[in-house]
C-alpha positions as MATLAB code, in Angstrom:
seq = 'NILCLTRLQEGKLVLKKQPEVVEEIVGSAVDRFLLRVKGREVKVKVPDDAFLVYMDAKLIEQVILNLLDNAHKFSSIDNEIGVFVELLESAKIVRFTIQDSGIGISDLDLPYVLEQFYTGKNEIGNMKSGMGLGLSICDAIIRAHDGTITIENRKDSTGLDVIFTLPLEVQIDA';
ca = [
       9.087  -24.465   15.884;
       9.196  -26.569   12.728;
       6.694  -29.006   14.287;
       4.353  -26.205   15.209;
       4.592  -24.588   11.759;
       3.934  -27.944   10.107;
       0.929  -28.589   12.167;
      -0.450  -25.123   11.445;
       0.160  -25.457    7.746;
      -1.507  -28.886    7.567;
      -4.409  -27.791    9.694;
      -3.620  -30.311   12.355;
      -3.115  -27.770   15.156;
      -6.508  -27.244   16.729;
      -7.034  -23.767   18.107;
      -8.493  -23.552   21.545;
     -10.300  -20.285   20.978;
     -12.302  -18.687   23.718;
     -13.135  -15.160   24.695;
     -10.033  -13.533   26.232;
      -9.336  -10.101   27.674;
      -6.877   -8.456   25.272;
      -5.102   -6.446   27.889;
      -4.291   -9.597   29.927;
      -2.779  -11.367   26.948;
      -0.646   -8.303   26.022;
       0.426   -7.842   29.613;
       1.465  -11.521   30.029;
       3.462  -11.474   26.801;
       5.251   -8.208   27.795;
       5.919   -9.569   31.281;
       7.501  -12.730   29.887;
       9.597  -10.714   27.478;
      10.852   -8.366   30.257;
      11.818  -11.326   32.393;
      14.006  -12.628   29.574;
      15.494   -9.285   28.450;
      16.755   -7.264   31.409;
      17.040   -3.586   31.131;
      14.520   -3.163   28.222;
      11.450   -1.041   28.403;
       8.219   -1.619   26.447;
       5.636    1.144   26.005;
       2.106   -0.435   26.157;
      -1.142    1.265   25.071;
      -4.486   -0.542   25.074;
      -8.024    0.860   25.014;
      -9.358    1.975   28.384;
     -12.544   -0.217   28.082;
     -11.929   -3.879   28.538;
     -13.050   -6.127   25.589;
     -12.941   -9.677   24.703;
     -11.619  -11.370   21.524;
     -12.013  -15.036   20.615;
      -8.500  -16.337   20.382;
      -6.159  -19.125   21.370;
      -4.541  -17.097   24.202;
      -1.411  -19.218   24.265;
      -0.736  -18.818   20.581;
      -1.481  -15.104   20.429;
       0.726  -14.525   23.383;
       3.460  -16.436   21.579;
       3.059  -14.196   18.511;
       3.427  -11.057   20.600;
       6.433  -12.507   22.426;
       8.130  -13.477   19.066;
       7.476  -10.076   17.719;
       8.942   -8.444   20.824;
      11.964  -10.731   20.572;
      12.505   -9.598   16.973;
      12.162   -5.924   17.946;
      14.808   -6.536   20.537;
      17.145   -8.443   18.232;
      17.130   -5.761   15.572;
      17.503   -2.653   17.752;
      19.831   -1.361   20.372;
      18.835   -1.446   24.025;
      18.028    2.323   24.043;
      15.603    2.051   21.068;
      12.043    2.192   22.002;
       9.740   -0.842   21.613;
       5.937   -0.436   21.834;
       2.871   -2.564   21.841;
      -0.269   -0.703   20.826;
      -3.799   -2.185   20.570;
      -6.599   -0.467   18.815;
     -10.241   -1.614   18.772;
     -11.653   -0.749   15.366;
     -15.340   -1.480   15.723;
     -16.446   -0.275   12.326;
     -14.111   -2.728   10.677;
     -14.925   -5.395   13.281;
     -11.271   -6.056   14.112;
      -8.648   -5.491   16.758;
      -5.313   -4.189   15.502;
      -2.155   -4.937   17.392;
       1.025   -3.029   16.461;
       4.460   -4.018   17.695;
       6.783   -1.092   16.892;
      10.424   -0.608   17.307;
      12.865    2.213   16.490;
      15.686   -0.155   15.254;
      17.174   -0.597   11.877;
      14.083   -1.564    9.845;
      14.218   -4.043    6.929;
      15.745   -3.295    3.542;
      13.249   -2.869    0.765;
      14.779   -5.891   -0.901;
      14.016   -8.110    2.100;
      10.570   -6.720    3.033;
       8.531   -8.785    0.578;
      10.043  -12.029    1.854;
      10.266  -11.677    5.654;
       7.106  -13.839    6.275;
       8.447  -16.661    4.180;
       9.580  -19.887    5.885;
      13.394  -19.956    6.478;
      14.043  -16.474    5.163;
      16.534  -14.499    7.134;
      17.523  -10.959    6.423;
      21.029   -9.669    5.850;
      21.041   -7.040    8.684;
      23.988   -7.382   11.079;
      23.359   -4.991   13.941;
      21.414   -4.656   17.076;
      21.108   -7.641   19.448;
      20.708  -10.012   16.560;
      21.404  -13.690   16.934;
      21.296  -15.735   13.792;
      17.946  -17.445   13.527;
      16.405  -20.086   11.238;
      13.866  -17.800    9.759;
      10.834  -19.490   11.306;
       9.624  -16.952   13.815;
       7.707  -14.631   11.496;
       6.316  -17.468    9.302;
       4.934  -19.095   12.540;
       3.401  -15.752   13.537;
       1.837  -15.427   10.056;
       0.401  -19.013   10.212;
      -0.989  -18.458   13.724;
      -2.616  -15.133   12.695;
      -4.105  -16.638    9.499;
      -5.406  -19.549   11.492;
      -7.310  -16.955   13.595;
      -8.806  -15.414   10.364;
      -6.527  -12.370   10.938;
      -3.894  -10.618    8.874;
      -0.264   -9.536    9.466;
       1.829   -6.976    7.758;
       5.304   -5.726    8.240;
       6.398   -2.306    7.124;
       9.105    0.190    7.709;
       7.934    3.059    9.893;
       7.093    6.313    7.986;
       7.670    8.641   10.978;
      11.051    7.224   12.196;
      13.496    4.279   11.798;
      12.336    0.811   12.663;
       9.365   -1.347   12.026;
       5.656   -1.597   12.527;
       4.500   -5.195   12.616;
       0.750   -5.066   12.474;
      -1.647   -7.969   12.967;
      -5.383   -8.053   13.238;
      -7.919  -10.428   14.771;
     -11.671  -10.425   14.063;
     -13.771   -8.829   16.711;
     -16.522  -11.176   17.647;
     -17.458  -10.248   21.232;
     -17.152   -6.913   23.140;
     -18.016   -5.932   26.752;
     -17.692   -2.705   28.702;
     -15.771   -2.855   31.944;
];
């Protein structure tokens, strides 16, 4: 993780961007997550029409997997986890939301969660102590794709919305 983050920060990690079907990337990440975390359910919602986004599929899949792992770590097994994808053509972006119904993040920690080596103070859920690299790696990968990432406590419930966007460069109808 440290090597990957260093390469990203120094611009030495070359992205292998090509048009990818978003539904396939999301499905692959969710499948990998469910193989590792038995008994968990993930609600997935993607647009009905297939579309392509230029991305490094391996890295974006890793971002989704990291965010699902975090959602699992900071919530109990019966809390809902969701992955929602929206095509926002007018803004020329695709918005991915990984949502959980867990404990959320304290207002004191929220501004720092994307910083390298920052770990929160929450002590419940399925949390295992980490090094504070996962979210900073996700941030670096998304920025390398000219996207954005934000993390906010849910307004309609407990838990988090982790939202990242990628530019929309190509679209097809299925």
